[in-house]
Coordinates of C-alpha atoms and ligand atoms in Angstrom, one line a residue:
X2 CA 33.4 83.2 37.1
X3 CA 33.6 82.2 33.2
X4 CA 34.5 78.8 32.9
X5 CA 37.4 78.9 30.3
X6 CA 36.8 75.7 28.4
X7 CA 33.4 76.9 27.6
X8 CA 34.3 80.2 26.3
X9 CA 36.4 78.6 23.8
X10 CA 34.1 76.4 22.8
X11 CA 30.8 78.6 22.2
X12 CA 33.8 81.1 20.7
X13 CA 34.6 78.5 18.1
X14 CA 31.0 77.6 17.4
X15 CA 30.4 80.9 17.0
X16 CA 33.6 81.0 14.6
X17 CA 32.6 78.3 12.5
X18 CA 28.9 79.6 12.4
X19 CA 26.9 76.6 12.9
X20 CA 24.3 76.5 10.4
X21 CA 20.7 74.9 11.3
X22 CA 19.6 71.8 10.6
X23 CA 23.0 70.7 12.0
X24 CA 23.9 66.5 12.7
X25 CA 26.0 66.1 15.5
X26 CA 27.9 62.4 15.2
X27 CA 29.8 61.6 18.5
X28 CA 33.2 60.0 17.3
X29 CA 34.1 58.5 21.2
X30 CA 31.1 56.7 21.0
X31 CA 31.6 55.4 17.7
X32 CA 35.4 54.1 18.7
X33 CA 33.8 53.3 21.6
X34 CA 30.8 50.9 20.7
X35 CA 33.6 49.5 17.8
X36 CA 36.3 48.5 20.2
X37 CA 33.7 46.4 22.0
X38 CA 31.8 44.8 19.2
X39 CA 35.5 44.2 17.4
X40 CA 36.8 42.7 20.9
X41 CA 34.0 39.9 20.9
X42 CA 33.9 39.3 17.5
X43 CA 37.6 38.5 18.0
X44 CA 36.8 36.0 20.4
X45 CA 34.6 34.3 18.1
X46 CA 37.8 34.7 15.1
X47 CA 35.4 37.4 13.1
X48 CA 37.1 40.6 12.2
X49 CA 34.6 43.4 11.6
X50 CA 34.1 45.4 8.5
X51 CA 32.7 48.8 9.5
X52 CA 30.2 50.1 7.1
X53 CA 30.3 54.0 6.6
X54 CA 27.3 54.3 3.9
X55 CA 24.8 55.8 7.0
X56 CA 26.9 58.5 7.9
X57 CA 27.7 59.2 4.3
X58 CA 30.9 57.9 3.9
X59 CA 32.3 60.7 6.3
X60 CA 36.1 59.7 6.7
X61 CA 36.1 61.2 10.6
X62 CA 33.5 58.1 11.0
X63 CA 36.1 55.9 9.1
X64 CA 39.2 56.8 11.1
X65 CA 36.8 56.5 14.8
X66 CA 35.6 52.8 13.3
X67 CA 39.8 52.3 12.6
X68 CA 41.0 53.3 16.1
X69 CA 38.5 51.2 17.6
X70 CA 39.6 48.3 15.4
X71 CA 37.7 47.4 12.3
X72 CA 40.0 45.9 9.9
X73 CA 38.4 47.7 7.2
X74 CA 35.7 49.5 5.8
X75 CA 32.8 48.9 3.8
X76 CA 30.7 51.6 2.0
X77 CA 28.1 51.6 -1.0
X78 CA 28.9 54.3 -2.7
X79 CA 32.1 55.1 -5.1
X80 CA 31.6 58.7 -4.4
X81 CA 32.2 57.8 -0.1
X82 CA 34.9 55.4 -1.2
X83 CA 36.5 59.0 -3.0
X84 CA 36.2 60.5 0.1
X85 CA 38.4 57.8 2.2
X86 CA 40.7 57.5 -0.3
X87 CA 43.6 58.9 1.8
X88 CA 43.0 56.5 5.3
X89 CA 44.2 53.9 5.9
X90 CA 42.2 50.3 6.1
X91 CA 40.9 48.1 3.4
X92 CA 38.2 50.0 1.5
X93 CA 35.4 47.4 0.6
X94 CA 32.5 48.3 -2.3
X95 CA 29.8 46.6 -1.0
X96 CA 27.0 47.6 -3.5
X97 CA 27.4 44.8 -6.5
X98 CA 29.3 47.5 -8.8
X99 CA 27.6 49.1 -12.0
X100 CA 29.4 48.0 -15.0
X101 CA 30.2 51.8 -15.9
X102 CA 31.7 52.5 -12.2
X103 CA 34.0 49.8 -13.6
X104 CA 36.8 51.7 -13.6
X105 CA 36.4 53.8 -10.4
X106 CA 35.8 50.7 -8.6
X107 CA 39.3 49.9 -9.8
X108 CA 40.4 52.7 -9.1
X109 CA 38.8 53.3 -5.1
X110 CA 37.9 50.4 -3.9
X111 CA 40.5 47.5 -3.0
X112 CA 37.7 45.5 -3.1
X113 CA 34.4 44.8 -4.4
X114 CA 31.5 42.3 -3.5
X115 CA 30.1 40.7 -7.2
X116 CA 27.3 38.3 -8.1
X117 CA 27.6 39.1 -12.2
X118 CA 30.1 37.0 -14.7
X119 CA 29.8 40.0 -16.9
X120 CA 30.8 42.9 -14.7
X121 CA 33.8 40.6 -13.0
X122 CA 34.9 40.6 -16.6
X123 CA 34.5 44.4 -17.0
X124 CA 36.5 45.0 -13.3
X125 CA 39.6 42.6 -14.4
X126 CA 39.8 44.9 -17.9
X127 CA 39.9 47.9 -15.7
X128 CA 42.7 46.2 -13.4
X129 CA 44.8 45.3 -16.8
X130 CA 44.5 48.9 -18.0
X131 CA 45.3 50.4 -14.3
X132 CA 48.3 47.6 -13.9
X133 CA 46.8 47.0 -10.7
X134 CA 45.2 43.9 -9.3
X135 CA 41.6 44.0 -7.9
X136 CA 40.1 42.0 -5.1
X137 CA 36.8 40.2 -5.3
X138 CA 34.4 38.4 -2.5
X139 CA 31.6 36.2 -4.1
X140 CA 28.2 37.0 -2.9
X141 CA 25.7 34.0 -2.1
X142 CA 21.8 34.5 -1.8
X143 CA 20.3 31.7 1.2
X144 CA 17.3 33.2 0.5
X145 CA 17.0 36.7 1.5
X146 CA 17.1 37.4 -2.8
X147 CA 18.6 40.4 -2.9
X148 CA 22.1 40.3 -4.3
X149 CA 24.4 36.8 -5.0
X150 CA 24.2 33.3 -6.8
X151 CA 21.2 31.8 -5.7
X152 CA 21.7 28.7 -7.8
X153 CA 24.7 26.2 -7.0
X154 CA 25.2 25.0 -10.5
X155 CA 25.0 28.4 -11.6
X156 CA 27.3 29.1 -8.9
X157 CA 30.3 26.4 -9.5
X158 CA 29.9 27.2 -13.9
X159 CA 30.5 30.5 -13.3
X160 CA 33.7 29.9 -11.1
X161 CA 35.6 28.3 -13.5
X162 CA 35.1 31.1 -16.6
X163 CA 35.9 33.4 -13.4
X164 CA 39.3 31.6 -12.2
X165 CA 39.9 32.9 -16.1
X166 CA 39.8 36.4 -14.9
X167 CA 43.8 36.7 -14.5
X168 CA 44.0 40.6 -13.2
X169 CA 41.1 39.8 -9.9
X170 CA 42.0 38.1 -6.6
X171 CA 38.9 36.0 -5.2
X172 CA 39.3 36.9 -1.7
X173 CA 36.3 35.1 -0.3
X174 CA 32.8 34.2 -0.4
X175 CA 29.5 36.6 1.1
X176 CA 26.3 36.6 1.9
X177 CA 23.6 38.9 3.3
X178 CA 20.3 39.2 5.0
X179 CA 17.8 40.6 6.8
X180 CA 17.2 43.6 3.8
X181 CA 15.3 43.3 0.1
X182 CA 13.1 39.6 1.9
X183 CA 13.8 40.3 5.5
X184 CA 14.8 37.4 6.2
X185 CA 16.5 36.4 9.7
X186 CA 19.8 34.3 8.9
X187 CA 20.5 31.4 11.4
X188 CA 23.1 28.7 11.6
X189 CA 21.0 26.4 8.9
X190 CA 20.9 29.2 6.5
X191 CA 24.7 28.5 5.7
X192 CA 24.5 24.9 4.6
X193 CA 24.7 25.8 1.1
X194 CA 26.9 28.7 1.5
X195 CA 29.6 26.6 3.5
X196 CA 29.4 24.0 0.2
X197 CA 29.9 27.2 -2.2
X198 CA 33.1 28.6 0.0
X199 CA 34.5 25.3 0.2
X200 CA 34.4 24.8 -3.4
X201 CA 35.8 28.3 -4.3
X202 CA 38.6 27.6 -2.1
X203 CA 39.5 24.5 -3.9
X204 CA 39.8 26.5 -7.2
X205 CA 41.1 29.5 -5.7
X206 CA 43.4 28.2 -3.2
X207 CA 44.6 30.1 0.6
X208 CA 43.7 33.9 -1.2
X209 CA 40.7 32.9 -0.7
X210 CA 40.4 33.1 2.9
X211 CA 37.2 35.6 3.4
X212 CA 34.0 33.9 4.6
X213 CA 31.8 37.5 5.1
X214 CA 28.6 35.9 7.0
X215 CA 26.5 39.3 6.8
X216 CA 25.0 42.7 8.5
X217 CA 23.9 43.9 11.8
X218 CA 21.2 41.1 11.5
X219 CA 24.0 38.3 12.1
X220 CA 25.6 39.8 15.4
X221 CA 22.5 37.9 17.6
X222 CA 24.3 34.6 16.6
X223 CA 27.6 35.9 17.6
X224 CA 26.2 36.8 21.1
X225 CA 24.5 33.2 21.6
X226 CA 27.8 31.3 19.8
X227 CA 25.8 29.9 17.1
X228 CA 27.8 31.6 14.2
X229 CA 28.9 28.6 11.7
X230 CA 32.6 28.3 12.9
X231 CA 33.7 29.6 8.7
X232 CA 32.3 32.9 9.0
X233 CA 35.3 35.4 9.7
X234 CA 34.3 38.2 9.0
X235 CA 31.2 40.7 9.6
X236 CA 29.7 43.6 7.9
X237 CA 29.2 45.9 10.3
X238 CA 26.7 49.6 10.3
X239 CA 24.1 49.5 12.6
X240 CA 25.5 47.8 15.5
X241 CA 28.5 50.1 15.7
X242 CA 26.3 53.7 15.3
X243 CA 22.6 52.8 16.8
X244 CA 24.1 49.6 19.2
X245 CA 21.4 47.4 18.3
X246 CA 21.2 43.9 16.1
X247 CA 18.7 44.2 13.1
X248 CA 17.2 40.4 13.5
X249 CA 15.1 41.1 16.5
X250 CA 15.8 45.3 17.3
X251 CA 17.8 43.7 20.4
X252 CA 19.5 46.8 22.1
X253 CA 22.9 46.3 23.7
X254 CA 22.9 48.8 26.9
X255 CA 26.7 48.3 27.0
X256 CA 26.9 50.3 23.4
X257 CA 26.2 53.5 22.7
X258 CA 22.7 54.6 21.4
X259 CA 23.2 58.1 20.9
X260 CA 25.7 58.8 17.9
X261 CA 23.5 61.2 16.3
X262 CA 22.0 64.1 17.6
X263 CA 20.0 66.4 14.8
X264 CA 19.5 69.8 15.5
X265 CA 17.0 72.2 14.3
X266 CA 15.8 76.0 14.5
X267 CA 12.2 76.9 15.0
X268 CA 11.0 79.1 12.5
X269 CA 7.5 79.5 13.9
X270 CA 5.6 79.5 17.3
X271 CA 1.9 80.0 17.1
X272 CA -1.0 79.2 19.2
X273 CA -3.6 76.6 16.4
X274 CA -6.0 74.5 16.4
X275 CA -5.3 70.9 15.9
X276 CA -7.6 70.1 13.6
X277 CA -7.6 71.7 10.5
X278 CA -9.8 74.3 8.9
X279 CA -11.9 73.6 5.3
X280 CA -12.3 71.3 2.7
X281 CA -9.9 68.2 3.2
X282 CA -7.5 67.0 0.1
X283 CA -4.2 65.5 0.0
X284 CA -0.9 66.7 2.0
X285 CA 2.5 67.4 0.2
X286 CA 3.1 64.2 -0.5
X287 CA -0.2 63.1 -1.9
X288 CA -1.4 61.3 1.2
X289 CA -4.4 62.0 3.3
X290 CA -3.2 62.4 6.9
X291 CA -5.9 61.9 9.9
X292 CA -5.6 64.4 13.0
X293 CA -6.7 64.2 16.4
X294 CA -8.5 67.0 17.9
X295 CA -6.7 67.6 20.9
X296 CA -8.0 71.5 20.9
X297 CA -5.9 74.8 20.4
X298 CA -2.2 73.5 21.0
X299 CA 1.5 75.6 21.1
X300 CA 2.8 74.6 18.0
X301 CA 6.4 75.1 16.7
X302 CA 7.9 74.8 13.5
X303 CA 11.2 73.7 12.6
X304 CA 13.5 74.3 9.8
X305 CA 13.7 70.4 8.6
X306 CA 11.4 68.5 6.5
X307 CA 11.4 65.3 4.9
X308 CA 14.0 66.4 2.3
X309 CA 16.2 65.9 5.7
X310 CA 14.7 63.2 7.7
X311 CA 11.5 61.5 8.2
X312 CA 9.4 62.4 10.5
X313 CA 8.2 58.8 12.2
X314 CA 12.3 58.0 12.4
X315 CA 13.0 60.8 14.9
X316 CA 12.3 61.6 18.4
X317 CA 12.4 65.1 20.4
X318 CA 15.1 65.5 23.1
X319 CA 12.5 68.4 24.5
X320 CA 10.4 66.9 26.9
X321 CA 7.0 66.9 26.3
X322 CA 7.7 67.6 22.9
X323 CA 5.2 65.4 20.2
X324 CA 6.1 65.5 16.2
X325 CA 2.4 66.7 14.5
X326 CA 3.7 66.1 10.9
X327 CA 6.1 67.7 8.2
X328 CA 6.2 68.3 4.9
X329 CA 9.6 68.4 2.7
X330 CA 11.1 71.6 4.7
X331 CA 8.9 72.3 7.8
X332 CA 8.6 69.9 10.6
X333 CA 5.4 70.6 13.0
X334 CA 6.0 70.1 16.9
X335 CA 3.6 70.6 19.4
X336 CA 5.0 72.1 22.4
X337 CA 2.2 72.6 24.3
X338 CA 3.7 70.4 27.4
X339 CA 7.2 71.6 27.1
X340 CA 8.0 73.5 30.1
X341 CA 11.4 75.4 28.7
X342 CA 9.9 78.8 27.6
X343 CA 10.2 78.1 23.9
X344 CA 11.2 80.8 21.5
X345 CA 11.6 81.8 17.6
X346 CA 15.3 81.0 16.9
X347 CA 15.6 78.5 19.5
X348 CA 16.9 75.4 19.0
X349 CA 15.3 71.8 19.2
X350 CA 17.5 67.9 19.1
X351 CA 16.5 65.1 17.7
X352 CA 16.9 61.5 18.0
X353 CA 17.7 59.5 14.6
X354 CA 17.2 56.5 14.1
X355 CA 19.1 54.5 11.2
X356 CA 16.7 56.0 8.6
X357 CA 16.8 59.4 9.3
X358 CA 20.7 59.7 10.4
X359 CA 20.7 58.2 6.5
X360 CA 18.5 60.9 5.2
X361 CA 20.4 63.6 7.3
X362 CA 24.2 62.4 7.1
X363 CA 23.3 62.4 3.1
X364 CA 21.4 65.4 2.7
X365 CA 23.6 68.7 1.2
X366 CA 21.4 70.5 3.0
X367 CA 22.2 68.9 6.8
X368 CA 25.4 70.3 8.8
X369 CA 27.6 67.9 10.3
X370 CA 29.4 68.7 13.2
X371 CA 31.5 65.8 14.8
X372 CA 32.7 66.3 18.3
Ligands
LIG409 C1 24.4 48.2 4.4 C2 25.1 46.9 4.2 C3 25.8 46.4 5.3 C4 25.6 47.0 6.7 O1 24.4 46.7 7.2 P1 24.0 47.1 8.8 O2 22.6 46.6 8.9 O3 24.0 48.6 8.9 O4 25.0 46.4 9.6 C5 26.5 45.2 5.2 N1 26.6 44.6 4.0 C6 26.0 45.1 2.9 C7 26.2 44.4 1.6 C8 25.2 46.3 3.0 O5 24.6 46.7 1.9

């Protein structure tokens, strides 16, 4: 007997004719793995910002992040921001703005993280022209040097041309880690930012209420209750779409791990040696790869290349399945230990990591299906 449910849904994916390479972003689990990330962090008085920038600002991510109770959402990109113009939530710029998105960022974001005098000025000349008021968090560098005051002096001079800045509301004080140094933050990494927020609040009085203590790489202190008691709010990406914290790669087996699933189409099946033939040069990309000879191996060839992913930040659902190499639009697979009778025009999944679910949820020339 047909099953019904099934009919209807090979019908439809035959309707909407799935094109290959296609992402496939699993919106339960997103909700999911939010709703339990946002219920602890309540506990500890954190409300979450949910980041969107790794699945490309795609607003059916933004409304799962919503249901499962983000308070707002964070992306890097104006162009995402665009795209989640009509849902609801806070929308949060969190790439320090260019001074010529000026007036989109006005215009798209609600509110933008800064660390420069001059393009705070630029944002509250936008908010005059656009009669609209524009919200502000001040980003402080601990040490990670990527963006923020670094410098308290620096810090507290530039506060008082910014309290000047009539049309922006100074919402709070940020800070970030674990990215351009790699640094780990812990609890002695906010001495000086606690100083900086307490001083911005004295000049900026109770709308300035935002303490945003980081990334994915700040969640470990939230687990062991070491999070200074200030920080309310989190930024988070990772956690909520791969379930694990960025400080140590701790996995949380009680969130979700498979968001992403990237599927491709093999192009090629042909019996090869593993070892190349001739003269050796440089690959594609200028590098010179080593091989192993393993002897005459099945190898497949998918329809995805670098362009889409990388190859060392994905993993083969098909067991027995081992990633040879790629080049920018064919992706090698030896399937000499896969026991499904492989064929041209089958199908092969993936596993993304953060990396290549980036690549892939950005790339034109990636599907996305959400289910
Ligand atoms: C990307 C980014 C985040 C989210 O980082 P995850 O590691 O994905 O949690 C938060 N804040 C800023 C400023 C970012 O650029």
């Amino acid at each position: 007997m047909v099953n019904c449910t099934e009919c209807v849904i090979n019908e439809l994916n035959e309707m909407r004719g799935i094109m290959y390479p296609n992402l496939t972003i699993n919106l339960e689990k997103i909700q999911d793995n939010t709703e339990k990330v946002t219920g602890i962090c309540r506990e500890h008085g954190i409300y979450v910002t949910a980041v969107t920038k790794c699945a490309g600002g795609n607003p059916d991510v933004a409304r799962a992040f919503l249901a499962g109770g983000a308070k707002s959402l964070g992306d890097s990109r104006i162009r995402n921001l665009q795209d989640l113009d009509d849902i609801g939530g806070e929308k949060w710029l969190i790439r320090i703005p260019m001074i010529s998105e000026a007036e989109d960022t006005v215009r798209y974001a609600d509110l933008s993280l800064n660390s420069e005098y001059e393009v705070l000025k630029e944002l509250n000349r936008e908010a005059l022209k656009q009669k609209k008021r524009h919200d502000v968090i001040l980003m402080a560098d601990h040490g990670d040097l990527r963006e923020g005051w670094f410098d308290e002096e620096g810090f507290y001079r530039d506060l008082k041309k910014i309290s000047g800045l009539d049309a922006l509301r100074v919402r709070g004080v940020g800070t970030n880690s674990n990215c351009a140094g790699a640094i780990i933050p812990e609890p002695s990494s906010f001495d000086k930012l606690e100083r900086m927020y307490i001083r911005t609040r004295e000049i900026f009085g109770d709308d300035c209420s935002i303490f945003s203590g980081g990334n994915s790489g700040a969640y470990y202190m939230v687990e062991n209750g070491t999070i200074p008691k200030f920080v309310n709010n989190l930024r988070f990406g990772e956690l909520l779409l791969f379930g694990n914290e960025t400080s140590y790669g701790k996995k949380y087996p009680f969130l979700h791990s498979d968001v992403f699933r990237l599927d491709a189409e093999i192009v090629e099946l042909k019996e090869k040696p593993s070892l190349p033939i001739g003269k050796h040069g440089k690959d594609a990309f200028g590098k010179e790869p080593v091989f192993e000879d393993r002897g005459i191996r099945r190898r497949a060839i998918c329809a995805l290349g670098k362009q889409d992913i990388t190859p060392e930040d994905i993993v083969p659902l098909e067991p027995g399945a081992r990633i040879v190499t790629a080049s920018s639009d064919h992706l090698i697979v030896d399937v000499s230990d896969c026991q499904r009778p492989l064929k041209v025009g089958d199908i092969m999944g993936f596993r993304c990591n953060y990396v290549s679910a980036l690549r892939a949820s950005t790339s034109d020339y990636v599907n996305k299906t959400t289910v």
